[in-house]
PDB file of C-alpha atoms in Angstrom:
ATOM      1  CA  UNK A   1      58.352  90.262  92.468  1.00  0.00           C
ATOM      2  CA  UNK A   2      62.365  89.724  92.977  1.00  0.00           C
ATOM      3  CA  UNK A   3      62.476  93.191  91.130  1.00  0.00           C
ATOM      4  CA  UNK A   4      61.757  94.644  93.549  1.00  0.00           C
ATOM      5  CA  UNK A   5      63.355  92.997  96.281  1.00  0.00           C
ATOM      6  CA  UNK A   6      66.437  93.256  94.520  1.00  0.00           C
ATOM      7  CA  UNK A   7      65.920  96.870  94.224  1.00  0.00           C
ATOM      8  CA  UNK A   8      65.216  96.924  98.013  1.00  0.00           C
ATOM      9  CA  UNK A   9      67.972  94.677  98.683  1.00  0.00           C
ATOM     10  CA  UNK A  10      70.661  96.725  96.929  1.00  0.00           C
ATOM     11  CA  UNK A  11      69.212 100.242  98.884  1.00  0.00           C
ATOM     12  CA  UNK A  12      69.727  98.225 102.390  1.00  0.00           C
ATOM     13  CA  UNK A  13      73.270  96.755 101.573  1.00  0.00           C
ATOM     14  CA  UNK A  14      74.361 100.644 100.356  1.00  0.00           C
ATOM     15  CA  UNK A  15      72.795 101.384 104.049  1.00  0.00           C
ATOM     16  CA  UNK A  16      74.307  99.305 105.782  1.00  0.00           C
ATOM     17  CA  UNK A  17      77.160  99.807 104.149  1.00  0.00           C
ATOM     18  CA  UNK A  18      77.902 103.707 104.569  1.00  0.00           C
ATOM     19  CA  UNK A  19      76.717 103.190 107.952  1.00  0.00           C
ATOM     20  CA  UNK A  20      80.001 101.203 108.770  1.00  0.00           C
ATOM     21  CA  UNK A  21      82.474 103.776 106.847  1.00  0.00           C
ATOM     22  CA  UNK A  22      81.174 106.241 108.706  1.00  0.00           C
ATOM     23  CA  UNK A  23      81.278 104.760 111.435  1.00  0.00           C
ATOM     24  CA  UNK A  24      84.187 102.121 111.599  1.00  0.00           C
ATOM     25  CA  UNK A  25      86.200 104.002 114.140  1.00  0.00           C
ATOM     26  CA  UNK A  26      83.986 105.794 116.207  1.00  0.00           C
ATOM     27  CA  UNK A  27      80.996 103.094 116.925  1.00  0.00           C
ATOM     28  CA  UNK A  28      83.202  99.959 115.976  1.00  0.00           C
ATOM     29  CA  UNK A  29      80.911  96.680 116.727  1.00  0.00           C
ATOM     30  CA  UNK A  30      77.619  98.378 115.636  1.00  0.00           C
ATOM     31  CA  UNK A  31      79.924  99.919 112.103  1.00  0.00           C
ATOM     32  CA  UNK A  32      81.072  95.800 112.170  1.00  0.00           C
ATOM     33  CA  UNK A  33      77.824  94.301 112.486  1.00  0.00           C
ATOM     34  CA  UNK A  34      76.463  96.476 109.893  1.00  0.00           C
ATOM     35  CA  UNK A  35      79.342  95.582 107.623  1.00  0.00           C
ATOM     36  CA  UNK A  36      78.538  91.456 108.092  1.00  0.00           C
ATOM     37  CA  UNK A  37      74.753  92.804 107.676  1.00  0.00           C
ATOM     38  CA  UNK A  38      75.367  94.284 104.664  1.00  0.00           C
ATOM     39  CA  UNK A  39      77.485  91.159 103.100  1.00  0.00           C
ATOM     40  CA  UNK A  40      74.196  88.824 104.066  1.00  0.00           C
ATOM     41  CA  UNK A  41      72.083  90.646 102.131  1.00  0.00           C
ATOM     42  CA  UNK A  42      72.406  88.423  98.878  1.00  0.00           C
ATOM     43  CA  UNK A  43      71.963  85.579 100.881  1.00  0.00           C
ATOM     44  CA  UNK A  44      69.021  86.526 102.284  1.00  0.00           C
ATOM     45  CA  UNK A  45      67.287  87.761  98.500  1.00  0.00           C
ATOM     46  CA  UNK A  46      68.622  84.312  97.291  1.00  0.00           C
ATOM     47  CA  UNK A  47      66.832  82.601 100.347  1.00  0.00           C
ATOM     48  CA  UNK A  48      63.785  84.583  99.444  1.00  0.00           C
ATOM     49  CA  UNK A  49      63.932  83.658  95.826  1.00  0.00           C
ATOM     50  CA  UNK A  50      62.502  80.024  97.085  1.00  0.00           C
ATOM     51  CA  UNK A  51      60.187  81.357  99.177  1.00  0.00           C
ATOM     52  CA  UNK A  52      58.588  83.143  96.321  1.00  0.00           C
ATOM     53  CA  UNK A  53      58.583  80.678  94.258  1.00  0.00           C
ATOM     54  CA  UNK A  54      54.789  79.106  95.270  1.00  0.00           C
ATOM     55  CA  UNK A  55      54.455  76.251  92.724  1.00  0.00           C
ATOM     56  CA  UNK A  56      57.876  74.414  94.463  1.00  0.00           C
ATOM     57  CA  UNK A  57      56.973  72.134  97.129  1.00  0.00           C
ATOM     58  CA  UNK A  58      59.112  72.312 100.149  1.00  0.00           C
ATOM     59  CA  UNK A  59      60.810  68.897  99.100  1.00  0.00           C
ATOM     60  CA  UNK A  60      61.395  70.733  95.870  1.00  0.00           C
ATOM     61  CA  UNK A  61      62.848  74.132  97.641  1.00  0.00           C
ATOM     62  CA  UNK A  62      65.191  72.026  99.626  1.00  0.00           C
ATOM     63  CA  UNK A  63      65.877  70.005  96.160  1.00  0.00           C
ATOM     64  CA  UNK A  64      67.134  73.381  95.106  1.00  0.00           C
ATOM     65  CA  UNK A  65      68.837  74.361  97.412  1.00  0.00           C
ATOM     66  CA  UNK A  66      71.020  71.189  98.284  1.00  0.00           C
ATOM     67  CA  UNK A  67      72.219  71.890  94.606  1.00  0.00           C
ATOM     68  CA  UNK A  68      75.941  73.077  94.420  1.00  0.00           C
ATOM     69  CA  UNK A  69      75.094  76.440  92.784  1.00  0.00           C
ATOM     70  CA  UNK A  70      72.677  77.395  96.023  1.00  0.00           C
ATOM     71  CA  UNK A  71      74.903  75.939  98.962  1.00  0.00           C
ATOM     72  CA  UNK A  72      78.118  76.923  97.797  1.00  0.00           C
ATOM     73  CA  UNK A  73      76.959  80.495  97.067  1.00  0.00           C
ATOM     74  CA  UNK A  74      75.457  80.394 100.352  1.00  0.00           C
ATOM     75  CA  UNK A  75      78.569  78.848 102.492  1.00  0.00           C
ATOM     76  CA  UNK A  76      80.689  81.044 100.707  1.00  0.00           C
ATOM     77  CA  UNK A  77      78.463  84.142 102.318  1.00  0.00           C
ATOM     78  CA  UNK A  78      78.965  83.072 105.344  1.00  0.00           C
ATOM     79  CA  UNK A  79      82.801  83.105 105.124  1.00  0.00           C
ATOM     80  CA  UNK A  80      82.821  86.018 103.709  1.00  0.00           C
ATOM     81  CA  UNK A  81      80.150  87.684 106.706  1.00  0.00           C
ATOM     82  CA  UNK A  82      82.843  86.089 108.966  1.00  0.00           C
ATOM     83  CA  UNK A  83      85.580  87.382 106.970  1.00  0.00           C
ATOM     84  CA  UNK A  84      83.965  90.813 107.332  1.00  0.00           C
ATOM     85  CA  UNK A  85      84.777  90.662 111.258  1.00  0.00           C
ATOM     86  CA  UNK A  86      87.852  89.014 111.507  1.00  0.00           C
ATOM     87  CA  UNK A  87      89.544  91.017 108.869  1.00  0.00           C
ATOM     88  CA  UNK A  88      89.304  93.846 110.998  1.00  0.00           C
ATOM     89  CA  UNK A  89      90.473  91.641 113.925  1.00  0.00           C
ATOM     90  CA  UNK A  90      92.984  90.082 112.916  1.00  0.00           C
ATOM     91  CA  UNK A  91      93.808  90.038 109.699  1.00  0.00           C
ATOM     92  CA  UNK A  92      95.417  86.657 108.468  1.00  0.00           C
ATOM     93  CA  UNK A  93      92.461  85.019 110.426  1.00  0.00           C
ATOM     94  CA  UNK A  94      90.086  87.311 108.214  1.00  0.00           C
ATOM     95  CA  UNK A  95      91.821  86.681 104.554  1.00  0.00           C
ATOM     96  CA  UNK A  96      91.740  82.978 105.802  1.00  0.00           C
ATOM     97  CA  UNK A  97      87.970  83.343 105.901  1.00  0.00           C
ATOM     98  CA  UNK A  98      87.996  84.954 102.304  1.00  0.00           C
ATOM     99  CA  UNK A  99      90.361  81.804 100.741  1.00  0.00           C
ATOM    100  CA  UNK A 100      87.765  79.318 101.881  1.00  0.00           C
ATOM    101  CA  UNK A 101      84.242  81.684 100.908  1.00  0.00           C
ATOM    102  CA  UNK A 102      86.638  81.796  97.423  1.00  0.00           C
ATOM    103  CA  UNK A 103      86.997  77.813  97.252  1.00  0.00           C
ATOM    104  CA  UNK A 104      83.280  77.610  98.481  1.00  0.00           C
ATOM    105  CA  UNK A 105      82.650  79.877  95.641  1.00  0.00           C
ATOM    106  CA  UNK A 106      84.707  78.355  92.928  1.00  0.00           C
ATOM    107  CA  UNK A 107      83.403  74.827  94.122  1.00  0.00           C
ATOM    108  CA  UNK A 108      79.343  76.133  92.863  1.00  0.00           C
ATOM    109  CA  UNK A 109      80.870  77.470  89.597  1.00  0.00           C
ATOM    110  CA  UNK A 110      81.883  74.395  89.395  1.00  0.00           C
ATOM    111  CA  UNK A 111      79.732  71.542  90.658  1.00  0.00           C
ATOM    112  CA  UNK A 112      77.112  72.846  89.373  1.00  0.00           C
ATOM    113  CA  UNK A 113      78.160  73.192  85.318  1.00  0.00           C
ATOM    114  CA  UNK A 114      78.523  76.163  84.951  1.00  0.00           C
ATOM    115  CA  UNK A 115      81.475  76.753  83.825  1.00  0.00           C
ATOM    116  CA  UNK A 116      84.172  74.250  82.930  1.00  0.00           C
ATOM    117  CA  UNK A 117      82.714  70.965  84.401  1.00  0.00           C
ATOM    118  CA  UNK A 118      79.230  70.028  83.019  1.00  0.00           C
ATOM    119  CA  UNK A 119      77.174  66.698  83.656  1.00  0.00           C
ATOM    120  CA  UNK A 120      78.282  63.876  81.346  1.00  0.00           C
ATOM    121  CA  UNK A 121      76.372  60.184  80.734  1.00  0.00           C
ATOM    122  CA  UNK A 122      75.669  58.369  83.791  1.00  0.00           C
ATOM    123  CA  UNK A 123      75.270  61.401  86.171  1.00  0.00           C
ATOM    124  CA  UNK A 124      79.590  61.606  85.804  1.00  0.00           C
ATOM    125  CA  UNK A 125      81.618  65.244  85.044  1.00  0.00           C
ATOM    126  CA  UNK A 126      82.875  66.025  81.614  1.00  0.00           C
ATOM    127  CA  UNK A 127      85.842  68.438  81.128  1.00  0.00           C
ATOM    128  CA  UNK A 128      85.055  71.469  78.086  1.00  0.00           C
ATOM    129  CA  UNK A 129      88.641  71.704  77.267  1.00  0.00           C
ATOM    130  CA  UNK A 130      87.825  74.485  75.452  1.00  0.00           C
ATOM    131  CA  UNK A 131      86.368  76.420  78.823  1.00  0.00           C
ATOM    132  CA  UNK A 132      89.085  74.907  80.708  1.00  0.00           C
ATOM    133  CA  UNK A 133      92.221  76.746  79.017  1.00  0.00           C
ATOM    134  CA  UNK A 134      89.939  79.997  78.822  1.00  0.00           C
ATOM    135  CA  UNK A 135      89.947  79.350  82.307  1.00  0.00           C
ATOM    136  CA  UNK A 136      93.566  78.356  82.811  1.00  0.00           C
ATOM    137  CA  UNK A 137      93.898  81.758  80.588  1.00  0.00           C
ATOM    138  CA  UNK A 138      91.912  84.244  82.856  1.00  0.00           C
ATOM    139  CA  UNK A 139      93.985  82.746  86.039  1.00  0.00           C
ATOM    140  CA  UNK A 140      97.028  83.702  84.976  1.00  0.00           C
ATOM    141  CA  UNK A 141      96.371  87.131  83.819  1.00  0.00           C
ATOM    142  CA  UNK A 142      94.302  88.053  86.954  1.00  0.00           C
ATOM    143  CA  UNK A 143      97.266  86.623  89.083  1.00  0.00           C
ATOM    144  CA  UNK A 144     100.097  88.469  86.469  1.00  0.00           C
ATOM    145  CA  UNK A 145      98.036  91.498  86.658  1.00  0.00           C
ATOM    146  CA  UNK A 146      97.906  91.539  90.794  1.00  0.00           C
ATOM    147  CA  UNK A 147     100.981  90.614  91.455  1.00  0.00           C
ATOM    148  CA  UNK A 148     102.182  93.538  88.938  1.00  0.00           C
ATOM    149  CA  UNK A 149      99.839  95.880  91.754  1.00  0.00           C
ATOM    150  CA  UNK A 150     101.517  94.547  95.033  1.00  0.00           C
ATOM    151  CA  UNK A 151     105.074  93.613  93.082  1.00  0.00           C
ATOM    152  CA  UNK A 152     106.302  96.616  95.708  1.00  0.00           C
ATOM    153  CA  UNK A 153     105.632  95.329  98.803  1.00  0.00           C
ATOM    154  CA  UNK A 154     106.551  91.482  98.335  1.00  0.00           C
ATOM    155  CA  UNK A 155     109.922  92.600 100.154  1.00  0.00           C
ATOM    156  CA  UNK A 156     108.108  93.705 103.644  1.00  0.00           C
ATOM    157  CA  UNK A 157     105.511  90.353 102.839  1.00  0.00           C
ATOM    158  CA  UNK A 158     109.087  88.419 102.934  1.00  0.00           C
ATOM    159  CA  UNK A 159     110.482  89.507 105.862  1.00  0.00           C
ATOM    160  CA  UNK A 160     106.484  89.215 107.723  1.00  0.00           C
ATOM    161  CA  UNK A 161     106.715  86.076 106.449  1.00  0.00           C
ATOM    162  CA  UNK A 162     103.278  86.704 105.042  1.00  0.00           C
ATOM    163  CA  UNK A 163     104.760  86.871 101.215  1.00  0.00           C
ATOM    164  CA  UNK A 164     104.030  82.795 100.152  1.00  0.00           C
ATOM    165  CA  UNK A 165     100.239  83.068 102.317  1.00  0.00           C
ATOM    166  CA  UNK A 166      99.928  86.127 100.047  1.00  0.00           C
ATOM    167  CA  UNK A 167     100.493  84.432  97.007  1.00  0.00           C
ATOM    168  CA  UNK A 168      98.426  81.477  97.788  1.00  0.00           C
ATOM    169  CA  UNK A 169      95.742  83.966  98.055  1.00  0.00           C
ATOM    170  CA  UNK A 170      95.633  86.179  94.780  1.00  0.00           C
ATOM    171  CA  UNK A 171      95.751  81.936  93.460  1.00  0.00           C
ATOM    172  CA  UNK A 172      92.757  81.044  94.714  1.00  0.00           C
ATOM    173  CA  UNK A 173      90.691  84.677  94.304  1.00  0.00           C
ATOM    174  CA  UNK A 174      92.375  84.130  90.451  1.00  0.00           C
ATOM    175  CA  UNK A 175      90.774  80.770  90.207  1.00  0.00           C
ATOM    176  CA  UNK A 176      87.417  82.010  91.290  1.00  0.00           C
ATOM    177  CA  UNK A 177      87.395  85.157  89.323  1.00  0.00           C
ATOM    178  CA  UNK A 178      88.254  83.201  86.056  1.00  0.00           C
ATOM    179  CA  UNK A 179      85.915  80.244  87.090  1.00  0.00           C
ATOM    180  CA  UNK A 180      83.084  83.489  87.568  1.00  0.00           C
ATOM    181  CA  UNK A 181      84.164  85.217  84.241  1.00  0.00           C
ATOM    182  CA  UNK A 182      84.343  81.655  82.010  1.00  0.00           C
ATOM    183  CA  UNK A 183      80.474  80.952  83.844  1.00  0.00           C
ATOM    184  CA  UNK A 184      79.958  84.247  82.295  1.00  0.00           C
ATOM    185  CA  UNK A 185      80.770  83.080  79.136  1.00  0.00           C
ATOM    186  CA  UNK A 186      78.971  80.117  78.678  1.00  0.00           C
ATOM    187  CA  UNK A 187      75.985  81.748  79.770  1.00  0.00           C
ATOM    188  CA  UNK A 188      76.206  84.442  77.341  1.00  0.00           C
ATOM    189  CA  UNK A 189      77.101  81.807  74.428  1.00  0.00           C
ATOM    190  CA  UNK A 190      75.086  78.890  75.373  1.00  0.00           C
ATOM    191  CA  UNK A 191      71.804  80.335  74.943  1.00  0.00           C
ATOM    192  CA  UNK A 192      70.125  83.043  71.934  1.00  0.00           C
ATOM    193  CA  UNK A 193      69.352  86.660  72.067  1.00  0.00           C
ATOM    194  CA  UNK A 194      70.747  89.918  74.517  1.00  0.00           C
ATOM    195  CA  UNK A 195      68.782  88.227  77.348  1.00  0.00           C
ATOM    196  CA  UNK A 196      71.622  85.438  77.591  1.00  0.00           C
ATOM    197  CA  UNK A 197      74.103  88.106  76.976  1.00  0.00           C
ATOM    198  CA  UNK A 198      73.108  89.893  79.870  1.00  0.00           C
ATOM    199  CA  UNK A 199      72.782  86.581  82.198  1.00  0.00           C
ATOM    200  CA  UNK A 200      76.144  86.100  80.865  1.00  0.00           C
ATOM    201  CA  UNK A 201      77.515  89.287  82.337  1.00  0.00           C
ATOM    202  CA  UNK A 202      76.739  89.136  85.848  1.00  0.00           C
ATOM    203  CA  UNK A 203      78.552  86.162  86.802  1.00  0.00           C
ATOM    204  CA  UNK A 204      81.562  87.718  84.688  1.00  0.00           C
ATOM    205  CA  UNK A 205      81.163  91.382  86.610  1.00  0.00           C
ATOM    206  CA  UNK A 206      80.909  89.750  90.122  1.00  0.00           C
ATOM    207  CA  UNK A 207      83.702  88.100  89.285  1.00  0.00           C
ATOM    208  CA  UNK A 208      86.183  91.037  88.323  1.00  0.00           C
ATOM    209  CA  UNK A 209      84.550  93.123  90.596  1.00  0.00           C
ATOM    210  CA  UNK A 210      85.725  91.046  93.482  1.00  0.00           C
ATOM    211  CA  UNK A 211      89.690  90.911  91.802  1.00  0.00           C
ATOM    212  CA  UNK A 212      89.793  94.415  91.653  1.00  0.00           C
ATOM    213  CA  UNK A 213      88.491  95.289  95.473  1.00  0.00           C
ATOM    214  CA  UNK A 214      91.267  92.522  96.919  1.00  0.00           C
ATOM    215  CA  UNK A 215      93.927  93.840  94.940  1.00  0.00           C
ATOM    216  CA  UNK A 216      92.706  97.360  95.896  1.00  0.00           C
ATOM    217  CA  UNK A 217      92.583  96.386  99.334  1.00  0.00           C
ATOM    218  CA  UNK A 218      96.414  94.959  99.794  1.00  0.00           C
ATOM    219  CA  UNK A 219      97.529  97.968  98.247  1.00  0.00           C
ATOM    220  CA  UNK A 220      95.596 100.086 100.393  1.00  0.00           C
ATOM    221  CA  UNK A 221      96.284  98.135 103.726  1.00  0.00           C
ATOM    222  CA  UNK A 222     100.299  97.655 102.998  1.00  0.00           C
ATOM    223  CA  UNK A 223     100.966 100.897 101.542  1.00  0.00           C
ATOM    224  CA  UNK A 224     102.284 103.487 103.920  1.00  0.00           C
ATOM    225  CA  UNK A 225      98.746 106.154 103.760  1.00  0.00           C
ATOM    226  CA  UNK A 226      95.733 104.921 103.503  1.00  0.00           C
ATOM    227  CA  UNK A 227      93.353 106.709 101.182  1.00  0.00           C
ATOM    228  CA  UNK A 228      89.567 107.173 102.444  1.00  0.00           C
ATOM    229  CA  UNK A 229      88.417 107.081  98.421  1.00  0.00           C
ATOM    230  CA  UNK A 230      89.893 104.059  97.812  1.00  0.00           C
ATOM    231  CA  UNK A 231      88.530 102.349 101.007  1.00  0.00           C
ATOM    232  CA  UNK A 232      84.681 103.289 100.064  1.00  0.00           C
ATOM    233  CA  UNK A 233      85.995 101.998  96.585  1.00  0.00           C
ATOM    234  CA  UNK A 234      87.116  98.452  97.851  1.00  0.00           C
ATOM    235  CA  UNK A 235      84.066  98.066 100.025  1.00  0.00           C
ATOM    236  CA  UNK A 236      81.869  99.000  96.927  1.00  0.00           C
ATOM    237  CA  UNK A 237      83.084  96.950  94.416  1.00  0.00           C
ATOM    238  CA  UNK A 238      83.140  93.955  97.194  1.00  0.00           C
ATOM    239  CA  UNK A 239      79.707  94.020  97.582  1.00  0.00           C
ATOM    240  CA  UNK A 240      78.715  94.410  94.366  1.00  0.00           C
ATOM    241  CA  UNK A 241      80.574  91.352  93.862  1.00  0.00           C
ATOM    242  CA  UNK A 242      78.526  89.535  96.714  1.00  0.00           C
ATOM    243  CA  UNK A 243      75.249  90.714  95.302  1.00  0.00           C
ATOM    244  CA  UNK A 244      76.055  89.200  91.274  1.00  0.00           C
ATOM    245  CA  UNK A 245      77.161  86.407  92.431  1.00  0.00           C
ATOM    246  CA  UNK A 246      74.044  85.620  94.446  1.00  0.00           C
ATOM    247  CA  UNK A 247      71.784  87.322  91.732  1.00  0.00           C
ATOM    248  CA  UNK A 248      73.057  85.065  88.715  1.00  0.00           C
ATOM    249  CA  UNK A 249      70.656  82.556  90.544  1.00  0.00           C
ATOM    250  CA  UNK A 250      67.936  84.780  90.934  1.00  0.00           C
ATOM    251  CA  UNK A 251      67.418  85.854  88.215  1.00  0.00           C
TER     252      UNK A 251
END
């Protein structure tokens, strides 16, 4: 059932995203609504995956919803929806909303035990030092790559007093993406067979898609000429990232 729902959700996201992309200048309000609705689809799919489990009682469903992975992913999607609208109206506030969304998503990866942390004795968290080192390495690579791609705009950002906020955002984005990739590595090597490897690719691909999408968005926004092709690619990668982050919890 979830496979059919997932395919339908992907088609629906594509329809909403296409409407936004084609009408964002002519029908601004309707386009922004469709942009946010496209982001909401993975959240509805994630919530629907619990409703589809007939063997779960209401109390069990509530308990699952309150687990960090589900709760923080749904919360992150809400902030991403708000950022979708704010980014077009107040770019700075949109970036702040995206930052909060990234922090929520990163918290889900951490507190659910998917990435660096795992439950130890007496319900306390223990740190996997190997995965921690891998996460920090990925974070450094993502941050360095983003700075390299955007370095030509640093001077103009300094003049507008946006340089340090931009660095803070890139660090938050890089850490979230690194945790997603590390979660994928852990899922891929935590089991046996190709199924575990395939499951591991889902959050990892989501983190990579988000990192690339945001860097391309920055270049497209800060550059003198905005590319329509780049704008379409940004949107495609962004929706793919949100979809994959939610998908990791219902497969």
